[in-house]
PDB file of C-alpha atoms in Angstrom:
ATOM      1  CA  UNK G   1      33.226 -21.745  50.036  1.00 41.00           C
ATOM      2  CA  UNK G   2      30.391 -21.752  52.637  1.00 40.00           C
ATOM      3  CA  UNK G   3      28.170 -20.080  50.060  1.00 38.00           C
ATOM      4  CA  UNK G   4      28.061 -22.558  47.856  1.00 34.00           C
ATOM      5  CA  UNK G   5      25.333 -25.571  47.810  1.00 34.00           C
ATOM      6  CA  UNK G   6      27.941 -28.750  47.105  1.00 33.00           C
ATOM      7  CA  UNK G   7      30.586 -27.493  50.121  1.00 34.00           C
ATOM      8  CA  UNK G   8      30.562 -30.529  52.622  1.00 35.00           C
ATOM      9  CA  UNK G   9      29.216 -28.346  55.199  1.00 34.00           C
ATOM     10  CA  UNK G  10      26.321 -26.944  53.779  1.00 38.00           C
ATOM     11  CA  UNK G  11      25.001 -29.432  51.644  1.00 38.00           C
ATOM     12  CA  UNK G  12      22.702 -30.925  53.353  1.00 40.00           C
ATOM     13  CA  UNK G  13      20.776 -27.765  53.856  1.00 41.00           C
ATOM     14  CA  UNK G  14      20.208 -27.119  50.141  1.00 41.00           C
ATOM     15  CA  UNK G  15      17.074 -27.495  48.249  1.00 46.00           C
ATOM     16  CA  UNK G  16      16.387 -29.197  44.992  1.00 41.00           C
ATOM     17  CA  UNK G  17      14.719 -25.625  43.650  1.00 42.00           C
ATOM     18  CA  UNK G  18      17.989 -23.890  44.481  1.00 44.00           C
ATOM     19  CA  UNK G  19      20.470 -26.034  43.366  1.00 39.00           C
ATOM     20  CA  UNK G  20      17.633 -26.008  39.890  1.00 37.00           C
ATOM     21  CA  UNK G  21      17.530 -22.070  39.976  1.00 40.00           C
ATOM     22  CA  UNK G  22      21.946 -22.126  40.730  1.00 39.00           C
ATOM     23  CA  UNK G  23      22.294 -24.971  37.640  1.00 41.00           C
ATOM     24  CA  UNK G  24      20.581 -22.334  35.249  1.00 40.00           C
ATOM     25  CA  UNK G  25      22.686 -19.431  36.546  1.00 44.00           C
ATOM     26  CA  UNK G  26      26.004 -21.383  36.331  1.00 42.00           C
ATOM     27  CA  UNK G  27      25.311 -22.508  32.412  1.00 44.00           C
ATOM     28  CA  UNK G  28      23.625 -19.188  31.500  1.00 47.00           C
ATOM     29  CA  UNK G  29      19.694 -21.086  30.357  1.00 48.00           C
ATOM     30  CA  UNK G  30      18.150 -18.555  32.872  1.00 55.00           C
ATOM     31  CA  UNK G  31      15.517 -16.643  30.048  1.00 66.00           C
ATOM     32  CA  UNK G  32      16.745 -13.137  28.895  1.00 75.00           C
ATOM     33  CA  UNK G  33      14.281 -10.364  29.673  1.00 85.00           C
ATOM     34  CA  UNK G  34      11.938  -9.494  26.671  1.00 89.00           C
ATOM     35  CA  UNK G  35      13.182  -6.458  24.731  1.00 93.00           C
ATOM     36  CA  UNK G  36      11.446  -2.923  25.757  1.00 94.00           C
ATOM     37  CA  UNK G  37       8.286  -1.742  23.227  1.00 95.00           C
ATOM     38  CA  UNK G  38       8.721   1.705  21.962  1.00 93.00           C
ATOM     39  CA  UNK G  39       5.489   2.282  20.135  1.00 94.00           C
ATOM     40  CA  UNK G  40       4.250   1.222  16.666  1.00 96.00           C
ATOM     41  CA  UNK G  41       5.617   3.029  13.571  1.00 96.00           C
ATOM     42  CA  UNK G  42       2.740   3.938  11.582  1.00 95.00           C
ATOM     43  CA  UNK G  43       2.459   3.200   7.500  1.00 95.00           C
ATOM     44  CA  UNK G  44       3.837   5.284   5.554  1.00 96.00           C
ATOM     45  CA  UNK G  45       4.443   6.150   1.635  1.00 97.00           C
ATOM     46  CA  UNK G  46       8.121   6.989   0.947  1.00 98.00           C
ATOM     47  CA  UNK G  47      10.136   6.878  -2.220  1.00 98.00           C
ATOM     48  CA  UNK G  48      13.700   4.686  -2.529  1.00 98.00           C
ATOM     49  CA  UNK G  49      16.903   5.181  -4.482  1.00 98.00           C
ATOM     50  CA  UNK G  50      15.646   3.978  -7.478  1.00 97.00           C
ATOM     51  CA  UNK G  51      12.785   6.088  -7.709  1.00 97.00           C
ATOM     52  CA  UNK G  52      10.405   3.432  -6.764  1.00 98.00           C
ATOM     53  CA  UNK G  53       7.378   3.770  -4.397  1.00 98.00           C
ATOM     54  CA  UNK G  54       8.049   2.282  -1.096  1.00 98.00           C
ATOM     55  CA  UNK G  55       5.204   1.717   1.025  1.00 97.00           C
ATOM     56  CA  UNK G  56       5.796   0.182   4.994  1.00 97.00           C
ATOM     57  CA  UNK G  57       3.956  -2.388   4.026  1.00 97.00           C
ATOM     58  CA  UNK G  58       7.484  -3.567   2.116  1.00 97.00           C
ATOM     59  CA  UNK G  59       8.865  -4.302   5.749  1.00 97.00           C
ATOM     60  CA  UNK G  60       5.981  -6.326   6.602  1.00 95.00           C
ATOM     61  CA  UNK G  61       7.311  -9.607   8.268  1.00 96.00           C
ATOM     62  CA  UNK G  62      10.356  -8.009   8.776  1.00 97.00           C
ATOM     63  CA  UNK G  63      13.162  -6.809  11.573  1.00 98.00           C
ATOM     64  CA  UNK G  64      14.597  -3.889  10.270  1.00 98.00           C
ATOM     65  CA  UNK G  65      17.039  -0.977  11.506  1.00 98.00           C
ATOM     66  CA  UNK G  66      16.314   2.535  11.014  1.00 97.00           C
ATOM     67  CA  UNK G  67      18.300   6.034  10.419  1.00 95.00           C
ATOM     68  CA  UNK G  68      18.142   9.279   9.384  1.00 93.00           C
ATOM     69  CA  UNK G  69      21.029  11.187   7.631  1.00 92.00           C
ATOM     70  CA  UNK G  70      21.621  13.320   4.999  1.00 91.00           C
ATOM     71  CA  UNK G  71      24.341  12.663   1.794  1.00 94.00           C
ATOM     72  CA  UNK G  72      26.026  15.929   2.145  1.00 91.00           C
ATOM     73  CA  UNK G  73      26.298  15.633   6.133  1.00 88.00           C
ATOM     74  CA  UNK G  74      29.951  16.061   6.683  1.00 82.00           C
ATOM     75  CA  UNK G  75      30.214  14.619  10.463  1.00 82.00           C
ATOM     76  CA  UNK G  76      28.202  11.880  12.127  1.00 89.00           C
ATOM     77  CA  UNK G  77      26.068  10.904   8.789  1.00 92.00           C
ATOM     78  CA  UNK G  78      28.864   8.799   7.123  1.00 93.00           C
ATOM     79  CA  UNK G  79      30.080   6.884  10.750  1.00 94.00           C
ATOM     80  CA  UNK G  80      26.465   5.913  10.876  1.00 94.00           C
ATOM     81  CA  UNK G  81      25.962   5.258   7.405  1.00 96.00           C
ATOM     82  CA  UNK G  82      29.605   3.099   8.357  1.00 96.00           C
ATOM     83  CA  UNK G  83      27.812   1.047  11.032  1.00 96.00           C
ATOM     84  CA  UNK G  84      24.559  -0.180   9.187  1.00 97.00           C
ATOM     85  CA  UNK G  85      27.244  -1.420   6.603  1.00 98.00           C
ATOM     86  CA  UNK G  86      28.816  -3.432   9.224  1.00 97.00           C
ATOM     87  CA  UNK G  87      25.466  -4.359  10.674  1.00 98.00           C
ATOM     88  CA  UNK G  88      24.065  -5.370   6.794  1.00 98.00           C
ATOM     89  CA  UNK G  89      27.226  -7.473   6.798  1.00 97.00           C
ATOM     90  CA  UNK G  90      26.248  -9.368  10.346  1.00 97.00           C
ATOM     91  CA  UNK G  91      22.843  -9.344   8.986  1.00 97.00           C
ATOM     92  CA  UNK G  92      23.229 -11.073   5.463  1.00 96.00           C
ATOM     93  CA  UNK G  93      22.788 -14.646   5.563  1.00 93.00           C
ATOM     94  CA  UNK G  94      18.968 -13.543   7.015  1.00 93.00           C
ATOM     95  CA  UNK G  95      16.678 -12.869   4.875  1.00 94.00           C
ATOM     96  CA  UNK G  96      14.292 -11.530   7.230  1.00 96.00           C
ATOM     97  CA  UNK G  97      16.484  -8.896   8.033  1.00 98.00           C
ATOM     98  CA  UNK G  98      16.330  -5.001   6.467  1.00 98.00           C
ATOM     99  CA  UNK G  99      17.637  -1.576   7.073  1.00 98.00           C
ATOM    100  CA  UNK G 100      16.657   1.122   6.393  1.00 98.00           C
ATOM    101  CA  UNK G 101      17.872   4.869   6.246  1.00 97.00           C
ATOM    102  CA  UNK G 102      15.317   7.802   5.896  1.00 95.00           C
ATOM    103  CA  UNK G 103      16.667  11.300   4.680  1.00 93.00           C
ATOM    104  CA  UNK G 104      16.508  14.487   6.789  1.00 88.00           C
ATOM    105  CA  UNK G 105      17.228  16.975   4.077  1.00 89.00           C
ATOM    106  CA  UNK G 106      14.199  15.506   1.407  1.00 90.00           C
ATOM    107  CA  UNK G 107      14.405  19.047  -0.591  1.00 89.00           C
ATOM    108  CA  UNK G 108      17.957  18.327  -2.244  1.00 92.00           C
ATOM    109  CA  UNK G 109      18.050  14.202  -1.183  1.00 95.00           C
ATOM    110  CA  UNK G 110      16.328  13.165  -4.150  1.00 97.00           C
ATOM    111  CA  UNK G 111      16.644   9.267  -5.692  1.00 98.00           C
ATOM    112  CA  UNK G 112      19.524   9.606  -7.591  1.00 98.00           C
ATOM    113  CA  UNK G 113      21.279  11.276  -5.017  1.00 98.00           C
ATOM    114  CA  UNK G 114      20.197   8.659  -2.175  1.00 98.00           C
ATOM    115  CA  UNK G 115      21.493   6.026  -5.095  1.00 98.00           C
ATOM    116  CA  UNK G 116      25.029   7.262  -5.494  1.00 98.00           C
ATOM    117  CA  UNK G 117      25.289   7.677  -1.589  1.00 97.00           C
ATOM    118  CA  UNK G 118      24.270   3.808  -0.899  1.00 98.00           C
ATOM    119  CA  UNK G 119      26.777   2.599  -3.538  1.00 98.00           C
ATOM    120  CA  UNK G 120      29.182   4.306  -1.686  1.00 97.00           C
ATOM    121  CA  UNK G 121      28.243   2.341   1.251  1.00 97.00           C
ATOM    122  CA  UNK G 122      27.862  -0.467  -0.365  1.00 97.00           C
ATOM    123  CA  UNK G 123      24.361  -0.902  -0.020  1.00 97.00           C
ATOM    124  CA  UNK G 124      22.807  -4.258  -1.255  1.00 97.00           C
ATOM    125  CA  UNK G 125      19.813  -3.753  -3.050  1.00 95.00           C
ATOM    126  CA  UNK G 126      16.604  -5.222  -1.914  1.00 95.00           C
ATOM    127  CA  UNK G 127      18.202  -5.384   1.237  1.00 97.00           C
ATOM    128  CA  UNK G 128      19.643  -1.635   2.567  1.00 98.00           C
ATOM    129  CA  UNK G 129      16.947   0.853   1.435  1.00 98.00           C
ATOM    130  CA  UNK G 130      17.310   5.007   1.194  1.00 98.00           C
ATOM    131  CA  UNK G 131      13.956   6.772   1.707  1.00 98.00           C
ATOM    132  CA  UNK G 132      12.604  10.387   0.875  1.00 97.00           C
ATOM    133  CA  UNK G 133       9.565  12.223   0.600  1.00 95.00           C
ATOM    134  CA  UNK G 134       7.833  14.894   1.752  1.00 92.00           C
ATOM    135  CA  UNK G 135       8.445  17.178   5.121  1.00 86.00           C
ATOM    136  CA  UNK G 136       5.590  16.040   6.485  1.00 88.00           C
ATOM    137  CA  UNK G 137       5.764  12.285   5.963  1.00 91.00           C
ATOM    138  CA  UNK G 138       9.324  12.448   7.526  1.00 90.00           C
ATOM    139  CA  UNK G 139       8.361  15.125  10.026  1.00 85.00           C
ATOM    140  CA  UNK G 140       5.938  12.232  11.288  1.00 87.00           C
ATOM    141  CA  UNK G 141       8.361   9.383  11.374  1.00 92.00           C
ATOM    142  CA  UNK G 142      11.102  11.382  12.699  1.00 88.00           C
ATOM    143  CA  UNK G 143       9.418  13.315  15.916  1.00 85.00           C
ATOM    144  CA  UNK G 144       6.225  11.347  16.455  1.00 87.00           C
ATOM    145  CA  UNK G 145       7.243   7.442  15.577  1.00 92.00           C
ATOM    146  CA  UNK G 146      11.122   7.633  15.996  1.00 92.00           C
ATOM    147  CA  UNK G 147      11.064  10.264  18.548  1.00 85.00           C
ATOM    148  CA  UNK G 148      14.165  11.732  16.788  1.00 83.00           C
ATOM    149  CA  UNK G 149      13.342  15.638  15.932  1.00 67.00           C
ATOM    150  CA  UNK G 150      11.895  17.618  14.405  1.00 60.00           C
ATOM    151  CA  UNK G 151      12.061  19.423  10.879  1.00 54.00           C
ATOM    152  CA  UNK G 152      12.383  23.221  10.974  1.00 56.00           C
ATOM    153  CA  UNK G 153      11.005  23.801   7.842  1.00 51.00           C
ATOM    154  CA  UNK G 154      14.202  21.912   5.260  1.00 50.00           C
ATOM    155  CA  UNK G 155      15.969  20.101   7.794  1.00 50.00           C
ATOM    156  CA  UNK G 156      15.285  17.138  10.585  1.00 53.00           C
ATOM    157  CA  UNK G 157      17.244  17.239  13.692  1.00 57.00           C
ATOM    158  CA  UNK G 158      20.067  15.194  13.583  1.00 68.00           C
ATOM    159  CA  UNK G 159      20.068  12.088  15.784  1.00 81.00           C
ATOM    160  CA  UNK G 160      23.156   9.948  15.754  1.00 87.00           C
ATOM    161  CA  UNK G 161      20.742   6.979  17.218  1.00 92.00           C
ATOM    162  CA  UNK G 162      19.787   3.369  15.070  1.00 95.00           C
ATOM    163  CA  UNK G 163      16.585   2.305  15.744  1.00 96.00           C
ATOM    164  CA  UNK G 164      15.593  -1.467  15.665  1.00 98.00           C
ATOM    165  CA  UNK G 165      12.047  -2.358  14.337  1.00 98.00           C
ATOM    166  CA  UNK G 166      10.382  -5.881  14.787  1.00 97.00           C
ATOM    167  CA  UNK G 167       8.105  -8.003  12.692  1.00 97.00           C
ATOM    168  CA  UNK G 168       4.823  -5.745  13.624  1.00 96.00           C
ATOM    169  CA  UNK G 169       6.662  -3.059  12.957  1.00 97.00           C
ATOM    170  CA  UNK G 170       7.191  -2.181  17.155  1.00 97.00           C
ATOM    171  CA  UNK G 171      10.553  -0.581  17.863  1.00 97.00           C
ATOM    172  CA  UNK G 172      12.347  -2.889  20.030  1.00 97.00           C
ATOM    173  CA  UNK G 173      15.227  -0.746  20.589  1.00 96.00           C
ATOM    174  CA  UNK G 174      17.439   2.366  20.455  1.00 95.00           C
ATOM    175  CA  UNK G 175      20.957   2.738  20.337  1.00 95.00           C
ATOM    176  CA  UNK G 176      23.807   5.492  20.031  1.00 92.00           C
ATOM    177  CA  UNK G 177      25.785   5.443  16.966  1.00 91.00           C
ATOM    178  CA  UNK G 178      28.873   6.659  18.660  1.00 90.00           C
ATOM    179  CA  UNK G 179      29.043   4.152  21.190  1.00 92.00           C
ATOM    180  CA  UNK G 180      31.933   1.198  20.623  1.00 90.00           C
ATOM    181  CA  UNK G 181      29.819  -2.099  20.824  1.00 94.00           C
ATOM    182  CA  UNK G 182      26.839  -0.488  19.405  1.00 96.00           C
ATOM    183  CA  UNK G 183      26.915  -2.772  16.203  1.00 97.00           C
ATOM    184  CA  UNK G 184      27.718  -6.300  18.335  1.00 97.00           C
ATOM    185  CA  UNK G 185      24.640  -5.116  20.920  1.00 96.00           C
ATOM    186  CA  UNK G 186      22.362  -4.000  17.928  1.00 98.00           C
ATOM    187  CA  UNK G 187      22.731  -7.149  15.731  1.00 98.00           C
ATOM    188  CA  UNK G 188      22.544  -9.723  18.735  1.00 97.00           C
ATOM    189  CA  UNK G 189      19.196  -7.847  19.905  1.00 97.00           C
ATOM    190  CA  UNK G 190      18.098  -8.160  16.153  1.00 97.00           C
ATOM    191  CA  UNK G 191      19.140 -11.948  15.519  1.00 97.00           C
ATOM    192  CA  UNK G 192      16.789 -12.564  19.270  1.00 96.00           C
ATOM    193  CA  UNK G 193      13.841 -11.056  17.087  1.00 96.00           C
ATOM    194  CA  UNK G 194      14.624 -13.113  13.328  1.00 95.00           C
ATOM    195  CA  UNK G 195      14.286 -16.225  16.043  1.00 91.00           C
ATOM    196  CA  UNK G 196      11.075 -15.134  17.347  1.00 82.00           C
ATOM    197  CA  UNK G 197       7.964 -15.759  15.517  1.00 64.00           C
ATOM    198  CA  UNK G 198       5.864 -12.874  14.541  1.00 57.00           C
TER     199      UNK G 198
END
């Protein structure tokens, strides 16, 4: 009890900046550290599940989180693919809020292919996009912006990590796939961007 500024004993000692600084502890209005800056993601020129070009400049404006996986991956591709469901679902009454998931097998992920994989997962159009193109563009993305791998000629890597991506297209965050609060930690780090102005 002695440690606290209103005991009888100690009360007299305390300062008006500590009591202040012990008020914004107690009811949890102390500021939240800024989220970490990962590096820019440059533009890019993709193609989505309709076929359509999609440049980076479609995400303009916009926090978005990133993936890549490949339809036929039998293991980790499908829990992630899972999760960015759930966190489209948390997302949806945003507007201002994408995802997006890039392909790490582009030779045999082609459009209609990415299209019948994100109506399997439910994936809302305009909203949830699936990207290919060539090695190189992804190679880029993946290794140098992402920091995911690397393609060995037909495949990426495989990372089971979501990136988050803010307004000026800065990744704010990483996080593992596999972990249990990984969608309640990624959306509330996403919603503290949509409130920030860009």
């Amino acid at each position: 009890m002695a440690s606290w500024c209103w005991t009888a004993r100690s009360s007299a000692a305390c300062s008006f900046p500590a009591i202040l600084l012990l008020a914004f502890s107690l009811t949890g209005c102390a500021k939240k550290p800024e989220l970490p800056n990962y590096g820019a993601i440059p533009d890019f020129q993709l193609t989505d599940q309709t076929g359509a070009a999609f440049p980076s400049a479609a995400l303009k404006g916009k926090v978005w989180v990133a993936d890549f996986i490949f339809t036929n991956c039998p293991g980790p591709c499908p829990m992630m693919s899972s999760k960015m469901n759930k966190i489209q679902k948390e997302l949806a009454s945003n507007d201002g809020a994408r995802l997006v998931s890039f392909s790490i097998d582009p030779l045999r992920d082609t459009p209609p292919v990415l299209a019948e994989y994100a109506t399997h997962f439910e994936a809302q159009p305009g909203r949830w996009f699936f990207l290919t193109g060539s090695v190189a563009a992804l190679n880029n993305l993946s290794k140098d912006a992402f920091h995911f791998g690397e393609i060995d000629g037909k495949n990426l890597e495989h990372s089971v990590r979501l990136a988050l991506v803010d307004q000026s297209a800065q990744i704010r965050g990483f996080y593992v796939s596999t972990e249990q609060d990984v969608v309640p930690n990624l959306v509330a780090d996403a919603r503290r961007l949509l409130e920030e102005r860009p």
